[in-house]
Short mmCIF file of C-alpha atoms in Angstrom, two decimals:
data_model
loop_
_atom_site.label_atom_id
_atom_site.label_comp_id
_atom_site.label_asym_id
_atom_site.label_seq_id
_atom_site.Cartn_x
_atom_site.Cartn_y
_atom_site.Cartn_z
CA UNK A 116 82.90 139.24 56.42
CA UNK A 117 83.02 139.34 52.48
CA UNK A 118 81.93 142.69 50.62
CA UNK A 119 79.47 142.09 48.38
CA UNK A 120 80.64 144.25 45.35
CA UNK A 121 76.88 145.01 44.36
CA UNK A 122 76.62 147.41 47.59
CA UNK A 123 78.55 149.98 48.12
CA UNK A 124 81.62 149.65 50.23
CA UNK A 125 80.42 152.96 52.49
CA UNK A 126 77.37 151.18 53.15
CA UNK A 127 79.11 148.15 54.24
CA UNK A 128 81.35 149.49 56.70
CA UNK A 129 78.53 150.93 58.34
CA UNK A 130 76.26 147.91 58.37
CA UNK A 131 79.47 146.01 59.99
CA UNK A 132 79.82 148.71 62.63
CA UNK A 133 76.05 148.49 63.37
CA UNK A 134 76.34 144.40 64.23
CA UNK A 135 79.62 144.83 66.55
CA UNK A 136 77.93 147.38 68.26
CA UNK A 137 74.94 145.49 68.74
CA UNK A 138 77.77 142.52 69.81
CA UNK A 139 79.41 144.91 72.47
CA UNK A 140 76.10 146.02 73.80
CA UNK A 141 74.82 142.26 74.42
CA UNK A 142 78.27 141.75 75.62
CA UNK A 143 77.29 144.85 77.99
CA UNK A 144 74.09 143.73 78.92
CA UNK A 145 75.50 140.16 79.80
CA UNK A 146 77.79 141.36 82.25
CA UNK A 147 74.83 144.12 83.69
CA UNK A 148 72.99 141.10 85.08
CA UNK A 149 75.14 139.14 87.33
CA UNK A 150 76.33 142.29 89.16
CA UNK A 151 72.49 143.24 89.52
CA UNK A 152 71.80 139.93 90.78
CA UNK A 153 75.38 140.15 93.18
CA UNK A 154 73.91 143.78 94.89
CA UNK A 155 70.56 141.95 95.63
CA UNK A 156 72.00 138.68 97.31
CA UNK A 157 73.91 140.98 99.38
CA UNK A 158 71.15 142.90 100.97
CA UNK A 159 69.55 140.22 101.36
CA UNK A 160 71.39 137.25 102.22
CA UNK A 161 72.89 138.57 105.82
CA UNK A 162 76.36 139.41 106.45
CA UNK A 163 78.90 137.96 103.44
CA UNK A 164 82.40 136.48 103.84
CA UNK A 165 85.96 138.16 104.31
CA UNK A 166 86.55 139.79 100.69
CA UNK A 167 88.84 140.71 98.99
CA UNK A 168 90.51 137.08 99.39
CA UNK A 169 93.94 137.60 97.95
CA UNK A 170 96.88 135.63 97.44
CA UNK A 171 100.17 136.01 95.72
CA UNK A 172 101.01 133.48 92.50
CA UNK A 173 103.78 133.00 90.62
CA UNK A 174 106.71 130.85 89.81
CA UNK A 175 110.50 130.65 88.42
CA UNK A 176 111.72 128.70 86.05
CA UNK A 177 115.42 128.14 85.93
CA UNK A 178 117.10 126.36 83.09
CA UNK A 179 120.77 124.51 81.95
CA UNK A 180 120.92 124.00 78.52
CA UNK A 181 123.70 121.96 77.03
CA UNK A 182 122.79 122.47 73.28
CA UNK A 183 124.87 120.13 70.24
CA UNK A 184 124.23 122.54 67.86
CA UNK A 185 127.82 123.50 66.57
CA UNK A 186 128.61 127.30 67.83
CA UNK A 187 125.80 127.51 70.47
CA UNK A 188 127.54 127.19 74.08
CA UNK A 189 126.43 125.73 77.49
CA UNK A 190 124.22 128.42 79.35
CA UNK A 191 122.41 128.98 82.41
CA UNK A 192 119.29 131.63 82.46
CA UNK A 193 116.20 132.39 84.31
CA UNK A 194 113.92 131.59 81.77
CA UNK A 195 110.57 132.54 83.31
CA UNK A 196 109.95 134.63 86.31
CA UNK A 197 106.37 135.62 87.06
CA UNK A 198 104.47 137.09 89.67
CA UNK A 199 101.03 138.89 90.98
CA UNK A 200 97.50 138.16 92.61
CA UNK A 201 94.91 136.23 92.32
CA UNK A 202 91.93 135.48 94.05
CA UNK A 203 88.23 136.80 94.74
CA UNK A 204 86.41 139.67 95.28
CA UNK A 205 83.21 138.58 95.98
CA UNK A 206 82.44 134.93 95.79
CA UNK A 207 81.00 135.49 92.30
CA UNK A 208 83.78 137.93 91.17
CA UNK A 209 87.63 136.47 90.82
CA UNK A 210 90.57 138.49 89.84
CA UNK A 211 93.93 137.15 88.31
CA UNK A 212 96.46 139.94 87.73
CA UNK A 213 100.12 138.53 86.94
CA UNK A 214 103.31 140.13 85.54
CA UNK A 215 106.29 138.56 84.03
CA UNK A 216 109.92 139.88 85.09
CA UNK A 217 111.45 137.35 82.46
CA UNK A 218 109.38 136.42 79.91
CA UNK A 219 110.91 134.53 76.60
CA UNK A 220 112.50 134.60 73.83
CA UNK A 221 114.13 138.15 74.78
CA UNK A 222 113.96 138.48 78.73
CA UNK A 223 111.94 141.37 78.44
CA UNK A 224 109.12 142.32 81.41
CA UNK A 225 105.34 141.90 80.17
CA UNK A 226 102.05 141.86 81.64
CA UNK A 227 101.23 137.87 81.50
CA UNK A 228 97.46 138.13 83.09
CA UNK A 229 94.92 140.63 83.61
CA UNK A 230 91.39 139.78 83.62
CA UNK A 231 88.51 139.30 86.09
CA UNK A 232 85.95 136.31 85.75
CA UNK A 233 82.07 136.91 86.88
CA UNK A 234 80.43 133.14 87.72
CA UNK A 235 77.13 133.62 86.49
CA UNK A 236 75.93 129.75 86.29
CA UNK A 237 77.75 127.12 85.89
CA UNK A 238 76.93 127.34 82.07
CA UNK A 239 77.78 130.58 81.44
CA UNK A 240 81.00 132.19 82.91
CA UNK A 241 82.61 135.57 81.52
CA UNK A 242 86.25 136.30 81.90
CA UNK A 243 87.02 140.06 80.51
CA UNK A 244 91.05 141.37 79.84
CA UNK A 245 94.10 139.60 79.09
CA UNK A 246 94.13 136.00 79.28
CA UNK A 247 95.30 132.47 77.47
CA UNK A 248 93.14 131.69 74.93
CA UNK A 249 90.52 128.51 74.30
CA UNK A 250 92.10 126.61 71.30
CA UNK A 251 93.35 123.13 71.79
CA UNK A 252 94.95 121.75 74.54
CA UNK A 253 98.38 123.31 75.27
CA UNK A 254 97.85 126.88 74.42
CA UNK A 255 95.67 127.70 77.02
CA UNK A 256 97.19 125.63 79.52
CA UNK A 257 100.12 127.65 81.81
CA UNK A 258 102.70 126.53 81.23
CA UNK A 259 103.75 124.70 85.01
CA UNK A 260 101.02 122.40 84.25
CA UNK A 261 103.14 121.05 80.81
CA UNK A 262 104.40 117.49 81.76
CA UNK A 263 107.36 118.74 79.27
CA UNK A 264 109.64 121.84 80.14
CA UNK A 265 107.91 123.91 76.64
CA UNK A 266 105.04 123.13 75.01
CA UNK A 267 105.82 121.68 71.00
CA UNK A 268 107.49 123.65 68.41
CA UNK A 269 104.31 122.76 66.45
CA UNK A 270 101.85 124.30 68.71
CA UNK A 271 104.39 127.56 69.48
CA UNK A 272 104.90 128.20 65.41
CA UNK A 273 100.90 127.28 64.40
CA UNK A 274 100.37 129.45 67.36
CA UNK A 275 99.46 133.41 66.19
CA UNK A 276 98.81 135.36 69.42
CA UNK A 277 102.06 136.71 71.73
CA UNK A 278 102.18 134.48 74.97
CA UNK A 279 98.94 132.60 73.12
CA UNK A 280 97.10 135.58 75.24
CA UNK A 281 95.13 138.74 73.90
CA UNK A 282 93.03 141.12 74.85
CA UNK A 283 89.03 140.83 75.04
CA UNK A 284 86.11 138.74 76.33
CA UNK A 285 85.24 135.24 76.49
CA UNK A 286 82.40 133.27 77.65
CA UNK A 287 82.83 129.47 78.81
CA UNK A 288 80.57 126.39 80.63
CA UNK A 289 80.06 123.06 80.80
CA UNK A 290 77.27 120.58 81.69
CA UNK A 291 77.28 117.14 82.05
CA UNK A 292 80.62 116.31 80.26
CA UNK A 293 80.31 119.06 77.49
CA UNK A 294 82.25 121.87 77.98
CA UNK A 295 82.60 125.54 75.55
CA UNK A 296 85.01 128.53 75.93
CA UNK A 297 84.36 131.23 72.69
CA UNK A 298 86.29 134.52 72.81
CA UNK A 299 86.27 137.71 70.69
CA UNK A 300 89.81 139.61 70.98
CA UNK A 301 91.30 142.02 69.05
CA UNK A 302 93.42 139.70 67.23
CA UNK A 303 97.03 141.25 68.05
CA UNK A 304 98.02 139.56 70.89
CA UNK A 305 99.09 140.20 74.48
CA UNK A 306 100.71 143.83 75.65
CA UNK A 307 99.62 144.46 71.46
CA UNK A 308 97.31 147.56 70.32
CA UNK A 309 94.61 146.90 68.11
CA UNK A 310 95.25 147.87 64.37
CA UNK A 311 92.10 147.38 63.17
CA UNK A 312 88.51 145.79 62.78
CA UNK A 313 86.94 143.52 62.76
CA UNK A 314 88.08 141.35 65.98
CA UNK A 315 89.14 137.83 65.85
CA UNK A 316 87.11 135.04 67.34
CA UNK A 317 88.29 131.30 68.54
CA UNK A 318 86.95 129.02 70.59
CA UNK A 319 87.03 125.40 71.77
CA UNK A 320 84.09 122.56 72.21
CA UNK A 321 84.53 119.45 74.36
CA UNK A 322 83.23 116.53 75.53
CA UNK A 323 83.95 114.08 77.89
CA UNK A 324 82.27 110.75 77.18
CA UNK A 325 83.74 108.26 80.35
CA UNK A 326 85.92 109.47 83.17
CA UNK A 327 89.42 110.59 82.12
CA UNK A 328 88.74 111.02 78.53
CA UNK A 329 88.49 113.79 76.55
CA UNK A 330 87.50 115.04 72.98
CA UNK A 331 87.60 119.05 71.81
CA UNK A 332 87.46 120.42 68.33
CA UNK A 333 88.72 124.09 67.93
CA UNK A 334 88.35 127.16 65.25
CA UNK A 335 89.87 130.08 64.80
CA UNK A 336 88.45 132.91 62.79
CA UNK A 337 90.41 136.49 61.81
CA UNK A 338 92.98 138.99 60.27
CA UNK A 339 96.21 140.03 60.34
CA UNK A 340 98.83 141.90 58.40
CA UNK A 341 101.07 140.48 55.85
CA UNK A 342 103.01 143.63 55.95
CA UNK A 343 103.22 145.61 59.19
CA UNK A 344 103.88 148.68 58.02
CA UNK A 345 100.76 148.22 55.35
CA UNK A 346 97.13 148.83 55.99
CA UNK A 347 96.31 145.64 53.98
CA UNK A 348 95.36 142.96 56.00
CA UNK A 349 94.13 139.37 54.68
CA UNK A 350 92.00 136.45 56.20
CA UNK A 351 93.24 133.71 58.76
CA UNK A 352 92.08 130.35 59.48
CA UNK A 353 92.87 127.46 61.80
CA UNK A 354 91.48 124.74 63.19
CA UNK A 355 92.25 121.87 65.54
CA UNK A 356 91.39 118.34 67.59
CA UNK A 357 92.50 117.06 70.67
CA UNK A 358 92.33 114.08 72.84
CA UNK A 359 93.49 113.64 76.32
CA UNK A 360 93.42 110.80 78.71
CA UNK A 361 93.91 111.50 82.60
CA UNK A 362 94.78 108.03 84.08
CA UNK A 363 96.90 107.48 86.62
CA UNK A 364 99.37 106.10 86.56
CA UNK A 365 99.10 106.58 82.43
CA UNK A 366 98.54 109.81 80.59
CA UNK A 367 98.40 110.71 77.30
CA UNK A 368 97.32 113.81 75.03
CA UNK A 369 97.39 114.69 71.21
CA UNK A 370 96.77 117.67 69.26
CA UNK A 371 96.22 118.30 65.00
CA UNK A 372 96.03 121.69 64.09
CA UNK A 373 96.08 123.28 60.16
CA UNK A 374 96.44 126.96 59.62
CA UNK A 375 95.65 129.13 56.41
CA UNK A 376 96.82 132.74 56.15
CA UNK A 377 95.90 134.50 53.22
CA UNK A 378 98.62 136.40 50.95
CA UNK A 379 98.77 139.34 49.06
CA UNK A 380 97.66 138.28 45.09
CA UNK A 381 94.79 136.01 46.47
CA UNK A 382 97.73 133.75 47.20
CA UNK A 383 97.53 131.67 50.84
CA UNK A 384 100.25 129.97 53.17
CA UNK A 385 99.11 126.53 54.70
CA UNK A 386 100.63 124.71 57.47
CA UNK A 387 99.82 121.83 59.51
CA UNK A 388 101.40 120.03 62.73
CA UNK A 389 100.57 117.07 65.94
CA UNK A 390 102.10 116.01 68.42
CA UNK A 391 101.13 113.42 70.85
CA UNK A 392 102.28 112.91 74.64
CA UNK A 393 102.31 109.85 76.49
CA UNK A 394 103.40 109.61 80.12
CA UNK A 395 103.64 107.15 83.58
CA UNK A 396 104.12 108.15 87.31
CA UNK A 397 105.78 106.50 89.46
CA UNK A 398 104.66 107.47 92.24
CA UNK A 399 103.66 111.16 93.77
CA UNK A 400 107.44 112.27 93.18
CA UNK A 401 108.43 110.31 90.46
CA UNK A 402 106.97 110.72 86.31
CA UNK A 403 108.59 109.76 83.02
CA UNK A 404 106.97 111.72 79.76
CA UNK A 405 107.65 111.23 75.95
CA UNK A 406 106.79 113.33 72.99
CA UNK A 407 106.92 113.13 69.53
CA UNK A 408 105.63 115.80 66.93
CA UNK A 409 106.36 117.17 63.75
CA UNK A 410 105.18 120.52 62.08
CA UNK A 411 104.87 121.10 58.19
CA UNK A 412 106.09 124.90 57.54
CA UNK A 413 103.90 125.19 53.95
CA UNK A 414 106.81 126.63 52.32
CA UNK A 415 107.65 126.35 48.83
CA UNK A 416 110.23 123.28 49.35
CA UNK A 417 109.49 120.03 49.17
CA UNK A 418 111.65 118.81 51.98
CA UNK A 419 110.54 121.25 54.47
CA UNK A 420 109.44 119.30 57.80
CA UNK A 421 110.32 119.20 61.65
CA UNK A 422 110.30 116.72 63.68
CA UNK A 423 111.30 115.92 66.92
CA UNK A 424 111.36 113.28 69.71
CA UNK A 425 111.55 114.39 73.67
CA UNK A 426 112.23 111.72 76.37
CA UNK A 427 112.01 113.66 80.16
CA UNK A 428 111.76 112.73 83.66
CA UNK A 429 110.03 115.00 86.23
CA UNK A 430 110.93 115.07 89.69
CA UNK A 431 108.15 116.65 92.15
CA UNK A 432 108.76 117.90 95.52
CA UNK A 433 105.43 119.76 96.41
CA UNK A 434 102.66 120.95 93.89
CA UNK A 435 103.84 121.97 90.75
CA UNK A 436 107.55 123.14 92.32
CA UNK A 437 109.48 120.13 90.49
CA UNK A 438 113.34 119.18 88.78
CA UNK A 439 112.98 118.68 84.89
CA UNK A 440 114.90 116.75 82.69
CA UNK A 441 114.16 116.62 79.27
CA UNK A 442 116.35 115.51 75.88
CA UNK A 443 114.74 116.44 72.61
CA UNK A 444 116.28 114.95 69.50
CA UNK A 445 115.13 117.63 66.91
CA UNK A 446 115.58 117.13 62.85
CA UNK A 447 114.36 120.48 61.00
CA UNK A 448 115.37 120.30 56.95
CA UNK A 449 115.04 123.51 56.55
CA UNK A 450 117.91 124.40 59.42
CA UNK A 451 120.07 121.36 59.13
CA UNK A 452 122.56 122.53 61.42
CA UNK A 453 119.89 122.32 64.37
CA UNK A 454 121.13 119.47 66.45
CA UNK A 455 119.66 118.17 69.93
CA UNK A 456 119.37 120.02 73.12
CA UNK A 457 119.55 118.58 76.78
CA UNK A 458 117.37 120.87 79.43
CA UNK A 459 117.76 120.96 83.00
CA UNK A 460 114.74 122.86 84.80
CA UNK A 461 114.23 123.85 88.47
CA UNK A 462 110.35 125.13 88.65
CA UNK A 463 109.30 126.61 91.98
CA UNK A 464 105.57 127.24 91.68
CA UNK A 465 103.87 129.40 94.46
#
């Protein structure tokens, strides 16, 4: 929200308090009227199934890296291991509550999910907590379902939420090949307190116009810090399209995303990246994915891209519990010394 300088800044604030709290209480009221309406099909409807219906979720992720960058030696690791419960309460109510034992890039133990979903209609669905957030295609996708072992350095660095998960509310639906998913979070990211207001909001439109195919355009509107340690916080912007095809045996999926954060001075950063991902299946057991994607940092040098080029095989033995295989040939001018990397991955998805 800009300040207008002809009112005072008092009188601001408390205008902008006013319209979040009206926000929160619509918010309020919104999730009021499906439990009303849940207490009244209850007592009315007879005798309701077995709930809670609970099951344990998870998976492991195990990795062999052989990386060619000079200095950086052969290694084994357990690069993700997750676990908790999902499942419903009532068959309007569904919980998802899932904790990470290993979670990267320093092995350290997070909480990965925690929110609870309330089907109102099947054009208006609210998910409260901490969950993966609607922007583009591989952000809020977990990340078993990836045909490729990580999602894109482009996605990860244009990314600006921890495990692209915060805390907060969203609302989501679709009808007759549309589809919308809008959240307001604090803007932090996951496991993060909130710092200060207002909150962030992002959100994704889709559409599907013939079977398989896929359109979405996404926004992202908020603040963050420049300088942790500082109360001054400037503006950040991004935005995004994707396209997905879900043939079989073909595939494919691309993403364009820019991002603007503002700088001290009235200064601003910009950075853009894509990728797109083709691949084929064999059969049931047997798929063969490429990649290639490059990511513009917006630095101050002129010779400041990355690029790289993934060729993978996966190998599936039931669900998403599958043998990776992936080879990434990776050129970043700003780290020269960054040479390819060939990863091995056992996933064993409950």
């Amino acid at each position: 929200m800009k300040l207008d300088p002809c009112i005072p800044t008092s009188l601001q604030a408390r205008r902008s308090v006013r319209f979040r709290m009206s926000a929160l209480v619509c918010l309020l009221v919104l999730f009021a009227l499906p439990l009303n309406r849940l207490e009244a099909q209850s007592s009315t409807d007879g005798p309701s199934p077995s709930y809670p219906e609970l099951k344990l979720a998870g998976f492991l992720q195990q990795h062999f890296v052989l990386d060619q960058t000079s200095g950086s030696p052969a290694r084994f690791s357990i690069y993700r291991a997750r676990l908790g419960v999902t499942g419903s309460i009532t068959d309007r109510v569904r919980v998802n509550l899932i904790g990470g034992y290993v979670e990267p890039p320093d092995r350290t133990p997070r909480l990965v999910n925690a929110f609870i979903d309330f089907d109102i209609h099947p054009l208006l669905q609210v998910r409260t907590g901490q969950f993966l957030l609607p922007f583009g295609l591989e952000g809020p996708e977990v990340i078993v379902f990836n045909p490729a072992i990580e999602r894109t350095t482009a996605i990860r660095r244009l990314n600006t939420f921890a495990m692209f998960r915060d805390i907060g509310v969203q609302v989501s639906g679709r009808h007759s090949g549309f589809s919308y998913a809008v959240a307001v979070v604090n803007g932090s990211g996951a496991n993060q307190p909130e710092q200060f207001n207002p909150k962030d909001v992002l959100g994704r439109l889709g559409w599907s116009p013939v079977d398989n195919l896929a359109i979405g355009v996404s926004g992202h509107i908020g603040q963050y810090r420049p300088i942790p340690s500082s109360d001054a916080h400037e503006s950040r912007l991004r935005a995004g399209v994707d396209v997905s095809y879900q043939g079989d045996p073909l595939f494919f999926r691309g993403e364009y995303m820019v991002r603007e954060d503002g700088l001290p001075g009235g200064r601003s950063r910009n950075m853009k990246g894509a990728y797109l991902l083709g691949g084929y299946r064999f059969s049931e057991t047997v798929e063969t994915v490429a990649r290639y994607e490059f990511f513009d940092p917006g630095t101050s040098s002129d010779d400041d891209s990355v690029t790289g080029f993934l060729m993978g095989v996966n190998l599936y033995v039931i669900g998403n519990t599958r043998l990776s295989v992936n080879y990434e040939i990776r050129d970043d001018r700003l780290n020269p010394d960054l040479d390819n990397v060939l990863t091995l991955q056992m996933q064993v998805a409950l």
